[in-house]
Tab-separated table of C-alpha atoms in Angstrom:
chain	number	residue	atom	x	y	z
O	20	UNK	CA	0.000	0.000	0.000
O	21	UNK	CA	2.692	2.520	0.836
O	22	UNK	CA	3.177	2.517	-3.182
O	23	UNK	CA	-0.258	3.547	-3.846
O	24	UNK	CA	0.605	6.528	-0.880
O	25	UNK	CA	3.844	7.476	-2.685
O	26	UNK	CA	2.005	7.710	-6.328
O	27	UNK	CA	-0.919	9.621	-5.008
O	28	UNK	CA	1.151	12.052	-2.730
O	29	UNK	CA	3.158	12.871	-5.939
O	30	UNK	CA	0.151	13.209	-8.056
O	31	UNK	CA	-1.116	15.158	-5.708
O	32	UNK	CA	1.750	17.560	-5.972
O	33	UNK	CA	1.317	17.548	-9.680
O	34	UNK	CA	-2.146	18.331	-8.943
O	35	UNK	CA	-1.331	21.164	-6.732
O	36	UNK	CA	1.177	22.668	-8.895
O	37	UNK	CA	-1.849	22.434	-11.921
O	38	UNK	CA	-4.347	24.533	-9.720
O	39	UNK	CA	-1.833	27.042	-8.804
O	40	UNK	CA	-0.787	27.234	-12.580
O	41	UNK	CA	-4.641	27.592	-13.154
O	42	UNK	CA	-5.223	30.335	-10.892
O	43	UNK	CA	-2.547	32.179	-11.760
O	44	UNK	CA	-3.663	32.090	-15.773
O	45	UNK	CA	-6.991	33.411	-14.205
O	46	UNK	CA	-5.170	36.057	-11.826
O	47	UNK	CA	-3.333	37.048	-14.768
O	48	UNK	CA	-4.582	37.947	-18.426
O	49	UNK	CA	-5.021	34.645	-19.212
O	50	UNK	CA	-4.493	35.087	-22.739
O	51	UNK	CA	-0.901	36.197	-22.454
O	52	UNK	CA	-0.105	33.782	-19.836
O	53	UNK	CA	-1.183	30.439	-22.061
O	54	UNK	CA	1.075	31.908	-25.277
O	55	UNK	CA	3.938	32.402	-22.531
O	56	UNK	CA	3.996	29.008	-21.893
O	57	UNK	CA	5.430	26.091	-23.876
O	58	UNK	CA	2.318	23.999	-25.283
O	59	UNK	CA	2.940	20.969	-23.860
O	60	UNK	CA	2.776	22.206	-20.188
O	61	UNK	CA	-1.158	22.310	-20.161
O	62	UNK	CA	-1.562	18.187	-21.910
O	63	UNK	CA	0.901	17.274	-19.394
O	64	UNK	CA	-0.408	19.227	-16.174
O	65	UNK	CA	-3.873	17.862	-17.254
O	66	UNK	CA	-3.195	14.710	-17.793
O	67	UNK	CA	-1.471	14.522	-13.565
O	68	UNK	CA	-4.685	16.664	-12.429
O	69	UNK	CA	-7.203	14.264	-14.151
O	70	UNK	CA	-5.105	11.547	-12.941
O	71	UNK	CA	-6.214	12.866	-9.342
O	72	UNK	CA	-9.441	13.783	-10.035
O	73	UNK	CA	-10.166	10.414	-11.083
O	74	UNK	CA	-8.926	8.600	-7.746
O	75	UNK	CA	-11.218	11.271	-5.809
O	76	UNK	CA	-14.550	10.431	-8.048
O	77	UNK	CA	-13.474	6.551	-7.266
O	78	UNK	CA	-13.365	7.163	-3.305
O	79	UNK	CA	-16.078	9.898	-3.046
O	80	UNK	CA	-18.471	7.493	-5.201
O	81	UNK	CA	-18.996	10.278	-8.057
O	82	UNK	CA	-18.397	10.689	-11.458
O	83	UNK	CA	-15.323	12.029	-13.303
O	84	UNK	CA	-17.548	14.171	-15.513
O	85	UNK	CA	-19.134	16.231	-12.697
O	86	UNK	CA	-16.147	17.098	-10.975
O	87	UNK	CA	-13.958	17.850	-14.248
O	88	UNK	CA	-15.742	20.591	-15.947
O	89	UNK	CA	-16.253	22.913	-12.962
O	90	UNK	CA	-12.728	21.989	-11.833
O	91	UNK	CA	-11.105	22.767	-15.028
O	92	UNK	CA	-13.301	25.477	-16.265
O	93	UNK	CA	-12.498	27.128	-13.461
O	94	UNK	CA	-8.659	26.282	-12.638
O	95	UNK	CA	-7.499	25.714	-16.434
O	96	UNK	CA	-7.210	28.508	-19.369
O	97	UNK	CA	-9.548	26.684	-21.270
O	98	UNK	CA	-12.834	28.219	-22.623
O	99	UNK	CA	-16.437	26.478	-21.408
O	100	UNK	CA	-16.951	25.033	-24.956
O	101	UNK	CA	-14.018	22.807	-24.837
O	102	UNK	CA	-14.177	22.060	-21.087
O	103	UNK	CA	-17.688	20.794	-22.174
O	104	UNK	CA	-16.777	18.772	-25.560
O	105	UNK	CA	-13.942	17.197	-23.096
O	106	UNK	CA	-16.279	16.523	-20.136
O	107	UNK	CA	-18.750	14.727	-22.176
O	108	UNK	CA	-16.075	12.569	-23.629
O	109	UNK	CA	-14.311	12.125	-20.124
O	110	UNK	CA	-18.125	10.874	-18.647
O	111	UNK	CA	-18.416	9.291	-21.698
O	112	UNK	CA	-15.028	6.878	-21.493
O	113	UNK	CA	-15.739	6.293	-18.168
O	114	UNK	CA	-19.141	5.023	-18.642
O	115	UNK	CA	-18.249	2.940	-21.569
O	116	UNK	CA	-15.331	1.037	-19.258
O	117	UNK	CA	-17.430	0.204	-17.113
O	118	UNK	CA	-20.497	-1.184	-18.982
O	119	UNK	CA	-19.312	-4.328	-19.634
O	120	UNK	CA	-18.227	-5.461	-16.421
O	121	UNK	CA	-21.934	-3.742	-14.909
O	122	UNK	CA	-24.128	-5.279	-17.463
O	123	UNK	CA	-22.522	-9.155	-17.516
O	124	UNK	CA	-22.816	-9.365	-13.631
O	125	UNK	CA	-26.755	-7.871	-13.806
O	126	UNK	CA	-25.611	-4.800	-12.062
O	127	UNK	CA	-26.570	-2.382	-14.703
O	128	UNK	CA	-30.028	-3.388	-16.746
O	129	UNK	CA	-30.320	-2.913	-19.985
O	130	UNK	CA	-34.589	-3.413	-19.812
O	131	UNK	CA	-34.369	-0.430	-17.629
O	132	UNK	CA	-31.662	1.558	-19.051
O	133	UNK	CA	-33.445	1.415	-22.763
O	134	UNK	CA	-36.648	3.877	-22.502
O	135	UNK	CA	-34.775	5.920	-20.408
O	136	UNK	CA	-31.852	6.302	-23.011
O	137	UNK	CA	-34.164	6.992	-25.346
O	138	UNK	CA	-35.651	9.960	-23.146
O	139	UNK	CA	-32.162	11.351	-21.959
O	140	UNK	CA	-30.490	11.376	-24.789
O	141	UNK	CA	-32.894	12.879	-27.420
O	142	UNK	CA	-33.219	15.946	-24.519
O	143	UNK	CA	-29.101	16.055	-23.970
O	144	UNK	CA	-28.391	16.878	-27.788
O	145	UNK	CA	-31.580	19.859	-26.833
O	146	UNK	CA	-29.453	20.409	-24.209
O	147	UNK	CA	-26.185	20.805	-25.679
O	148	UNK	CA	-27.103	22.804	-28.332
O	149	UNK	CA	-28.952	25.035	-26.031
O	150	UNK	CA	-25.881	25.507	-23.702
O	151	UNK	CA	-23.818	25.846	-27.481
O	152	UNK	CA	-26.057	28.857	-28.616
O	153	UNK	CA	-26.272	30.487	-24.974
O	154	UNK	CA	-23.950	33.792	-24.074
O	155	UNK	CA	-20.577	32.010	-22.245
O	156	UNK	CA	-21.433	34.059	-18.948
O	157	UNK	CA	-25.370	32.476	-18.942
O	158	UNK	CA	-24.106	29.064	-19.407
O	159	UNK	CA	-21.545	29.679	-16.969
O	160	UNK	CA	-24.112	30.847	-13.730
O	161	UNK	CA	-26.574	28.423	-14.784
O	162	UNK	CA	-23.270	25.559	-14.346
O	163	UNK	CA	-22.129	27.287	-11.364
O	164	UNK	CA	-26.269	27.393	-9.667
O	165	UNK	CA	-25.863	23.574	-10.491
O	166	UNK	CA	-22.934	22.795	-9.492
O	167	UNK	CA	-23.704	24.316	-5.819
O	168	UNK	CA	-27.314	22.573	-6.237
O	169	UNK	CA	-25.016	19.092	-6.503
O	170	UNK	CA	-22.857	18.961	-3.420
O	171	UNK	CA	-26.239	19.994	-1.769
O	172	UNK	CA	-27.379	17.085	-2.932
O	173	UNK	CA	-24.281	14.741	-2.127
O	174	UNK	CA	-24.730	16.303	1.339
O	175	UNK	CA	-28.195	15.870	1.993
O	176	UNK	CA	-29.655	12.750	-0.494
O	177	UNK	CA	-30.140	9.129	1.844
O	178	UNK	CA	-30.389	6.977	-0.528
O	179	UNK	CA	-32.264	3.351	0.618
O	180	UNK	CA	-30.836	0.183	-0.260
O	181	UNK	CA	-33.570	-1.684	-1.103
O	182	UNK	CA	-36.766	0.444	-1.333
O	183	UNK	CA	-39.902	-0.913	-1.036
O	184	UNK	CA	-42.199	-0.977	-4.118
O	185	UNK	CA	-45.863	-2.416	-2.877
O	186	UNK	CA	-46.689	-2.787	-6.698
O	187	UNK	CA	-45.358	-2.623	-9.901
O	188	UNK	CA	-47.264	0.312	-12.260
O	189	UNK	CA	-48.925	-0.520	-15.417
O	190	UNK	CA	-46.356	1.242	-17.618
O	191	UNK	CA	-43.383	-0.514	-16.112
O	192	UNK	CA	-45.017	-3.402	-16.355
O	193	UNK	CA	-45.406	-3.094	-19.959
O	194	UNK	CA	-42.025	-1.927	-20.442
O	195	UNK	CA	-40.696	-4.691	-18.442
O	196	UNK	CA	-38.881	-2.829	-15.663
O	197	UNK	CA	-37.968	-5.515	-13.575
O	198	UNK	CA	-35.149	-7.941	-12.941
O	199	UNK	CA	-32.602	-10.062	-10.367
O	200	UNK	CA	-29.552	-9.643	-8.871
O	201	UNK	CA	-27.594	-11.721	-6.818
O	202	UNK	CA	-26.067	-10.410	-4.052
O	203	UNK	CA	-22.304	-11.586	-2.369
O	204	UNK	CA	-23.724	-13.512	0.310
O	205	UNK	CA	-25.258	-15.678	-2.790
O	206	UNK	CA	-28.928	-14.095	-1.649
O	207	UNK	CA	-30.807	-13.111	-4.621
O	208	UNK	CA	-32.989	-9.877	-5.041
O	209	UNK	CA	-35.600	-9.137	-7.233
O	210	UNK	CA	-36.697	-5.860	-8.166
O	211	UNK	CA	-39.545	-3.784	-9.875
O	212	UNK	CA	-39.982	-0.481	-10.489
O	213	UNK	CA	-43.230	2.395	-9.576
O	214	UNK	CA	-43.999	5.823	-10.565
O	215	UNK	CA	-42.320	5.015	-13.700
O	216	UNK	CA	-44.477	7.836	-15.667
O	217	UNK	CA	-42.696	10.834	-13.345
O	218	UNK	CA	-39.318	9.219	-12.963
O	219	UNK	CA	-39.290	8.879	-17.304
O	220	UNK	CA	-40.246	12.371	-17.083
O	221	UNK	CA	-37.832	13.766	-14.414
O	222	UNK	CA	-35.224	12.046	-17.405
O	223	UNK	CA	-36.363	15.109	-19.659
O	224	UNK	CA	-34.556	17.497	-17.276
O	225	UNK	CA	-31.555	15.426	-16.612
O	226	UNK	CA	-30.746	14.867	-19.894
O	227	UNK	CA	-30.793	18.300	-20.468
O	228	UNK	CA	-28.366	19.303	-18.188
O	229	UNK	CA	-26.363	16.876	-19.446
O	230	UNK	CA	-26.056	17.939	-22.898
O	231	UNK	CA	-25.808	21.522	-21.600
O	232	UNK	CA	-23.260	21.256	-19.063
O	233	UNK	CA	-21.579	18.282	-20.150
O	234	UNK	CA	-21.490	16.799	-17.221
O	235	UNK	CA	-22.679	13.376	-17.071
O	236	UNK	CA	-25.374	13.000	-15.362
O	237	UNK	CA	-24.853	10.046	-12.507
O	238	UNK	CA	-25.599	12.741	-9.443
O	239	UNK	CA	-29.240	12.927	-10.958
O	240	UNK	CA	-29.841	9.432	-12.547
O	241	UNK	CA	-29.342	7.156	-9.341
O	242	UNK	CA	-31.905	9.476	-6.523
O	243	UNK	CA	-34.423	9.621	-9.658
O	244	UNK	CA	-33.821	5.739	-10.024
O	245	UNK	CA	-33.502	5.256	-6.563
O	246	UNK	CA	-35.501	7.315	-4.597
O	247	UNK	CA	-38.343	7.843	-6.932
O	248	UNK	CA	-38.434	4.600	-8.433
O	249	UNK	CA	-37.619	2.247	-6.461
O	250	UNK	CA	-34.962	0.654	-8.042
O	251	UNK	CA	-32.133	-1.251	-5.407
O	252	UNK	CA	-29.340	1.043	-4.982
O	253	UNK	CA	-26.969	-1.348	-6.619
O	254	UNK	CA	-28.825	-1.208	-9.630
O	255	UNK	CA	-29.589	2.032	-9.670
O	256	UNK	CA	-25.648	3.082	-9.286
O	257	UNK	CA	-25.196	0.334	-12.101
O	258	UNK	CA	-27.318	1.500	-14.391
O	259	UNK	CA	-27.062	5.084	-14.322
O	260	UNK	CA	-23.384	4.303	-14.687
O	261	UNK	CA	-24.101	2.356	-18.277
O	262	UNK	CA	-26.759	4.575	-19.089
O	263	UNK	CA	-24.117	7.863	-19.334
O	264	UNK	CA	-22.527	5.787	-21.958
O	265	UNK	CA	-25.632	6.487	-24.199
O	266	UNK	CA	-26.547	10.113	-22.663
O	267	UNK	CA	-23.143	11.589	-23.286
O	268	UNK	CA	-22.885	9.865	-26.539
O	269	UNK	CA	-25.641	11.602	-28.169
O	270	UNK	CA	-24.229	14.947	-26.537
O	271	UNK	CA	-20.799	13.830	-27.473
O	272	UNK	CA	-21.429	14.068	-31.308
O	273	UNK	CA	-23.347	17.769	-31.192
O	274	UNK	CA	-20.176	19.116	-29.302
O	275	UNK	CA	-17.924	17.072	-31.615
O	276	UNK	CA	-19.650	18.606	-35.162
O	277	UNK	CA	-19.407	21.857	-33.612
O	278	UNK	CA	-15.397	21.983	-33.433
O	279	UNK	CA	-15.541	21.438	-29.628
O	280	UNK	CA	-13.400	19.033	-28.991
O	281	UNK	CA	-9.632	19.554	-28.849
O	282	UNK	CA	-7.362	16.566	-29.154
O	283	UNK	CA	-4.657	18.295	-27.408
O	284	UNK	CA	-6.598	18.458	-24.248
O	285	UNK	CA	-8.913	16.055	-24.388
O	286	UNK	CA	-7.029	12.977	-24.998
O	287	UNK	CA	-4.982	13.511	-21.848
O	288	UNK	CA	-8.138	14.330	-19.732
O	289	UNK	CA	-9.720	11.125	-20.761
O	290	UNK	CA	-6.579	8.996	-20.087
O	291	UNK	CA	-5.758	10.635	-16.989
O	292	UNK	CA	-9.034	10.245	-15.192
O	293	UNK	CA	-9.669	6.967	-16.695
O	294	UNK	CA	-6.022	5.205	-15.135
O	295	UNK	CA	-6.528	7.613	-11.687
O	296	UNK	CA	-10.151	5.442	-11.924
O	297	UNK	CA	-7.843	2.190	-11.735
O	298	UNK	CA	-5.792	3.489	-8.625
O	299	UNK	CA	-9.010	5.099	-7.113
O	300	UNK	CA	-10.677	1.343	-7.372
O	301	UNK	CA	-7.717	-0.330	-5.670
O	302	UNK	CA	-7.371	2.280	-3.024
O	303	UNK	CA	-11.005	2.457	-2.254
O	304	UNK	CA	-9.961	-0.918	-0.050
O	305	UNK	CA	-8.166	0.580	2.126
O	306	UNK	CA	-9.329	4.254	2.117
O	307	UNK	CA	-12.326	6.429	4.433
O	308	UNK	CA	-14.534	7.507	1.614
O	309	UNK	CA	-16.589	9.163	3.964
O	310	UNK	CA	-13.761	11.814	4.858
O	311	UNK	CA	-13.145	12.004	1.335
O	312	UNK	CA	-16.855	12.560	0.057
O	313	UNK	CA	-16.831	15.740	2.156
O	314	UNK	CA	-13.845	17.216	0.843
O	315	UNK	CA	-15.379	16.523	-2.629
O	316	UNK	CA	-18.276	17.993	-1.532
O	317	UNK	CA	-16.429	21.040	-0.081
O	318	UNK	CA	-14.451	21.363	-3.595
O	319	UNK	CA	-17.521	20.961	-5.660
O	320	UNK	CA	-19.372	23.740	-3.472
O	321	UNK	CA	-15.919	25.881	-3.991
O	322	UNK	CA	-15.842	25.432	-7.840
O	323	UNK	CA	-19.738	26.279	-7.587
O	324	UNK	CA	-19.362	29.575	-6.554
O	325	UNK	CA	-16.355	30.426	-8.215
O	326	UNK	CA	-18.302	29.453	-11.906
O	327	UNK	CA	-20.616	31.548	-10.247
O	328	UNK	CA	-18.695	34.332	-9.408
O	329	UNK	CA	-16.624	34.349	-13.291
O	330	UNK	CA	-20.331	34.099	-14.750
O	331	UNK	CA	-21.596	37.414	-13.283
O	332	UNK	CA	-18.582	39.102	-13.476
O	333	UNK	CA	-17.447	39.685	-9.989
N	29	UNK	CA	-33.962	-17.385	-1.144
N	30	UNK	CA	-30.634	-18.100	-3.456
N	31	UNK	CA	-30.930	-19.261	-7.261
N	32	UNK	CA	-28.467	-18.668	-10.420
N	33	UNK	CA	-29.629	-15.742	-12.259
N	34	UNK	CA	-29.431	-15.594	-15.826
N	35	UNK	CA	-28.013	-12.571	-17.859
N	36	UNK	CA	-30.262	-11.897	-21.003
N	37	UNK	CA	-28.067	-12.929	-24.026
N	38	UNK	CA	-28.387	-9.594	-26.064
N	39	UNK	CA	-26.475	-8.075	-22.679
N	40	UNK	CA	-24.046	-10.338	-22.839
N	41	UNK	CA	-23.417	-9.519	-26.508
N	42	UNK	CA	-24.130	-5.667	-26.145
N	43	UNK	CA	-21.486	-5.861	-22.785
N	44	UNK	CA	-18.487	-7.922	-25.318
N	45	UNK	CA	-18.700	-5.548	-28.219
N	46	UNK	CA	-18.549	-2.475	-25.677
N	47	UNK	CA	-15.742	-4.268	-24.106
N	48	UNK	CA	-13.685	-4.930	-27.135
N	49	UNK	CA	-14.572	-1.791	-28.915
N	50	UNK	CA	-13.707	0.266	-26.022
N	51	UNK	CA	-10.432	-0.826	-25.275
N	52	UNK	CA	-9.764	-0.399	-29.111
N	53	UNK	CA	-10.802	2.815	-29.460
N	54	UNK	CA	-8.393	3.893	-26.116
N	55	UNK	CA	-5.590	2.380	-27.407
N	56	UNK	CA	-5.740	3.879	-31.020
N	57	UNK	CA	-6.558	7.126	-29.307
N	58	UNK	CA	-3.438	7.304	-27.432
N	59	UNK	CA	-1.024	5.814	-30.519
N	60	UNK	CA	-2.755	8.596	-32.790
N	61	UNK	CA	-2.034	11.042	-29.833
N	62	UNK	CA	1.823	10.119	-29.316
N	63	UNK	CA	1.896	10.791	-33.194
N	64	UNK	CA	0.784	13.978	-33.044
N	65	UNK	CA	2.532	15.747	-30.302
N	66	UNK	CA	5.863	14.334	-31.139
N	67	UNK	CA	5.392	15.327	-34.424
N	68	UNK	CA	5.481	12.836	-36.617
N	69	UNK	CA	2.525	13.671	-38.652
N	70	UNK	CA	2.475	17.454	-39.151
N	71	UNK	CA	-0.857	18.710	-37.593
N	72	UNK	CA	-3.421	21.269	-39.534
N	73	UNK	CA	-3.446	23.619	-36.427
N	74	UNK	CA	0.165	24.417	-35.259
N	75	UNK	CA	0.781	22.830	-31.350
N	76	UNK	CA	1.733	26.347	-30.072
N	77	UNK	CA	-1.169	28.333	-31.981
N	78	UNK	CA	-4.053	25.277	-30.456
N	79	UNK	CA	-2.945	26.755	-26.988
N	80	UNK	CA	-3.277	30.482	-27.800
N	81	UNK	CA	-6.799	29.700	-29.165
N	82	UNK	CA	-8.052	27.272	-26.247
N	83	UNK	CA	-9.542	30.460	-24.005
N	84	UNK	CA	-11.621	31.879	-26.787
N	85	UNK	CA	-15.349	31.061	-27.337
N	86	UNK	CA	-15.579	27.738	-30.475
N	87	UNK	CA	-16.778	30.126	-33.006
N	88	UNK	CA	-13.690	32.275	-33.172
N	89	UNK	CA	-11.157	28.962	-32.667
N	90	UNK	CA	-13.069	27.652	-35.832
N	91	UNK	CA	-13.360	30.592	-37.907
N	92	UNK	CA	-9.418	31.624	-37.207
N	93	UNK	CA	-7.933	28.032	-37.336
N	94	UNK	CA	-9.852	26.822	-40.187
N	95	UNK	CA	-11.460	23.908	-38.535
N	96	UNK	CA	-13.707	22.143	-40.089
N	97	UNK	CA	-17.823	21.407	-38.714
N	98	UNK	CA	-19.496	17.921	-38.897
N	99	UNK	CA	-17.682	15.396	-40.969
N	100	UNK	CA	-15.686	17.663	-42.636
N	101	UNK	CA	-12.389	16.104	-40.612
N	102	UNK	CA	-12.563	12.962	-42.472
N	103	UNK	CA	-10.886	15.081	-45.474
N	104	UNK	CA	-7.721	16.327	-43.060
N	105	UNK	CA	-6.971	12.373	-41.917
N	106	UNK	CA	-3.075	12.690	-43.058
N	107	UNK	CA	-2.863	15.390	-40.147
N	108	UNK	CA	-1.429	14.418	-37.358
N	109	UNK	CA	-4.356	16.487	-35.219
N	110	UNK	CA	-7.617	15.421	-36.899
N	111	UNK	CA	-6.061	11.794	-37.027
N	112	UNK	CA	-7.289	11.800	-33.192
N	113	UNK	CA	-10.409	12.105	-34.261
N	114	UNK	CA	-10.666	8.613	-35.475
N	115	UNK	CA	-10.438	7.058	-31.953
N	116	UNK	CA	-12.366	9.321	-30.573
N	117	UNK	CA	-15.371	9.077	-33.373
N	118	UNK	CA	-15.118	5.406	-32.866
N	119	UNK	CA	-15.775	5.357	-28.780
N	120	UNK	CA	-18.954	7.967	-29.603
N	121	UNK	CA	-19.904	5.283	-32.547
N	122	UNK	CA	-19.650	2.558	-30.253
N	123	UNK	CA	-23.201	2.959	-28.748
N	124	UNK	CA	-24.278	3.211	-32.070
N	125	UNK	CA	-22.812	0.084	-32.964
N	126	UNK	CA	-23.957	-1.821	-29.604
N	127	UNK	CA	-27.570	-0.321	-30.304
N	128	UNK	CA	-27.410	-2.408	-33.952
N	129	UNK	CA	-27.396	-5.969	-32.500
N	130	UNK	CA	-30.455	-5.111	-29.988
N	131	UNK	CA	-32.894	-4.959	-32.613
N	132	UNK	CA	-32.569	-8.161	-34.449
N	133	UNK	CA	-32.206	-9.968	-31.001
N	134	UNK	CA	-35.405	-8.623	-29.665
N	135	UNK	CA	-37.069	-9.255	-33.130
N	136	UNK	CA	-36.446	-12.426	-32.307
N	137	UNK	CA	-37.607	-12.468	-29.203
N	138	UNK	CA	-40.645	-10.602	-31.033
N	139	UNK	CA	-40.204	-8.044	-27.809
N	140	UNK	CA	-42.088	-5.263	-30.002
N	141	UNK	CA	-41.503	-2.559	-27.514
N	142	UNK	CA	-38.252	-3.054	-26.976
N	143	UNK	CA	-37.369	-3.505	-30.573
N	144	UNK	CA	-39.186	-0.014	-31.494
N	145	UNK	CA	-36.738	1.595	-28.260
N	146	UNK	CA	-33.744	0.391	-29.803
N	147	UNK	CA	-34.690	1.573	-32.795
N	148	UNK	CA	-35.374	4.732	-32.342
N	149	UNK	CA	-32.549	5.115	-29.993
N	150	UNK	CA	-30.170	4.269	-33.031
N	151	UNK	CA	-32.493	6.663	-34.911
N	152	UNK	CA	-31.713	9.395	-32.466
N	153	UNK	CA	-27.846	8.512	-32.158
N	154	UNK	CA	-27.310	8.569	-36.155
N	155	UNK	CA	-29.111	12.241	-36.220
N	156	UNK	CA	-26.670	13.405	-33.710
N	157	UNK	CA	-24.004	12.034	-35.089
N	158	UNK	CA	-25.089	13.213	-38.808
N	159	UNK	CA	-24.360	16.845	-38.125
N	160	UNK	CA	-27.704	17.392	-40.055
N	161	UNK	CA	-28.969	19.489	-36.734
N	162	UNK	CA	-26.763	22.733	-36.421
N	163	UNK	CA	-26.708	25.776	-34.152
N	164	UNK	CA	-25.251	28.890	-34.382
N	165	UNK	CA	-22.779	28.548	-31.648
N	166	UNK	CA	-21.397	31.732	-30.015
């Protein structure tokens, strides 16, 4: 284990040095700053700070996507659009990893996952070409308001286990929301779902945000899965997980047609986050998550107000 | 209550080709990458004029670079910067591509609904991907 501490204390340095680089573009006129400096500073510095920020989403249980774009919007001299086009693709790698693994052990449905696909990501291209035709400042109070509204949510959300659903609804009977999973302990769990019709619905919103933002969109899927329709957490975590892989596709492409997406950065922003992913899995065994999750939470609500703050002008 | 629970074989498929294709597309993503920044295919954007244009808005990073919209990168695959645009096209196709093998196997199944989903969701992922819907941008 003391490996594992001597990689992430150095990446952590890295990561360090990146944010103060960041702020300093920001302090100064960032313009002038980013031609000062050699180009392959800002690949390499974001490939170390991704590398980090993908450990942290591992041990505080959320996804790269949500904590990238505020981060690095915020920190890096990057403009929104391009922060966004990378985002998506970041949430988008991620999600796509992990889909096999989720769907061949029953942890992520694919009876469930379909109609809500379908709902998400027709509304995240709206979405992205919404937050694409928006003023830079509008798009950046509206992340910043959501952003705050998330590590709200992290704080506050109690998420049950294994709800309760007294019976299944008509429409998710007919769509067939229901399945099995078999737990560790060899116990297996079956599971329907209820109040499909406002839980489809809430997926207009969220997929909206997701195109818009480029996000990803795991903070909202799982309590709207979860808490609303009574899916078992581990499904719900499972599924929301595959179901970004279809989300930030669609999303994906409308930010990719538009010239969005820069190589440069976004190659090392997906590899980064997707190997610190590997280290964050293999440290979760030993780590407290819990004291992590609220320094996530703290970071997110930091990055929050500072999107805020750029997006009105302060 | 403990019994063996079976995993629906159009999951199993959708789950191999995801796993395959992913791991694919991330590998030729980071060969075309070490190309490109060490210069071995010269890019269409210059590496030191990408990070002067990186803090302004898409629209003027387009209009000043010369970067194409839509598929127009396909024509600029012998640069060593749009060449990165092949892995990365093929981990958005991917979906697509998973998508394609769910309707036959429900067909089959004759599971109507879920053959009209899957339809429609490749529907929906083809028009994104076509480029046909455009915006203004800013």
């Amino acid at each position: 284990m003391g490996g594992w501490r001597r990689w992430l204390l150095v990446a952590g340095v890295m990561a360090a040095w990146a944010a103060t680089q960041g702020a300093e573009c920001f302090a100064a006129e960032c313009a002038e700053t980013t031609a000062a400096t050699p180009w392959w500073v800002w690949p390499l510095v974001l490939f170390f700070f991704c590398f980090v920020l993908g450990i942290i989403a591992v041990l505080a249980g959320v996804g790269g996507g949500v904590l990238y774009v505020p981060l690095v919007s915020g920190f890096f001299p990057f403009h929104l659009d391009f922060v966004r086009g990378a985002g998506l693709l970041v949430a988008l790698a991620g999600a796509l990893a992990a889909g096999p693994g989720l769907l061949r052990r029953n942890l992520a449905s694919l009876r469930l996952a379909l109609p809500v696909a379908v709902i998400a990501s027709s509304c995240a291209i709206l979405g992205a070409f919404v937050g694409l035709a928006l003023p830079t400042n509008v798009v950046q109070i509206c992340l910043g308001g959501t952003i705050v509204f998330i590590a709200l949510l992290l704080l506050t959300s109690k998420n049950v286990e294994r709800p309760q659903v007294p019976r299944q609804d008509p429409l998710s009977m007919a769509l067939g929301m229901s399945g099995a999973y078999q737990e560790y302990t060899g116990e297996t769990v079956e599971w329907k779902t209820h109040r499909t019709l406002p839980g489809l619905l809430l997926f207009i919103l969220i997929g909206v945000m997701a195109g818009m933002f480029g996000l990803g969109a795991g903070w909202a899927n799982v309590p709207v899965l979860n808490l609303l329709m009574g899916v078992p957490l581990k499904i719900a975590v499972g599924t929301s997980k595959f179901l970004l892989s279809i989300t930030d596709t669609s999303a994906a492409w409308v930010y990719l047609n538009q010239g969005c997406v820069i190589p440069l950065m976004a190659i090392p922003s997906i590899v980064g986050l997707m190997l610190g992913s590997f280290v964050g899995v293999r440290i979760l065994a030993v780590a407290k998550p819990k004291m992590i999750r609220y320094l996530v939470i703290g970071v997110l609500l930091f990055a929050g107000l500072r999107s805020l703050w750029k997006g009105l002008g302060l | 209550m403990s019994q063996e629970i079976e995993t629906p074989r159009e999951q199993i498929l959708y789950a191999n080709i995801l796993f395959y294709g992913c791991w694919l597309g991330i590998f030729v993503m980071i060969v075309t990458y070490f190309l490109y920044v060490f210069g071995l295919l010269e890019p269409h954007v210059p590496l030191q004029r990408i990070s002067q244009c990186w803090a302004e808005p898409v629209g003027k990073y387009v209009e000043g670079s010369g970067i194409p919209l839509g598929w127009g990168w396909v024509a600029l695959l012998g640069k060593g910067d749009f060449l990165n645009f092949v892995g990365i096209v093929f981990l958005a196709g991917l979906t697509v591509l998973c998508f394609l093998t769910l309707v036959p196997a429900y067909v089959a199944q004759k599971r109507w609904i879920f053959a009209a989903i899957a339809t429609i969701e490749v529907l929906v992922l083809i028009l994104a991907a076509s480029g046909i819907l455009a915006t203004g941008g800013h």
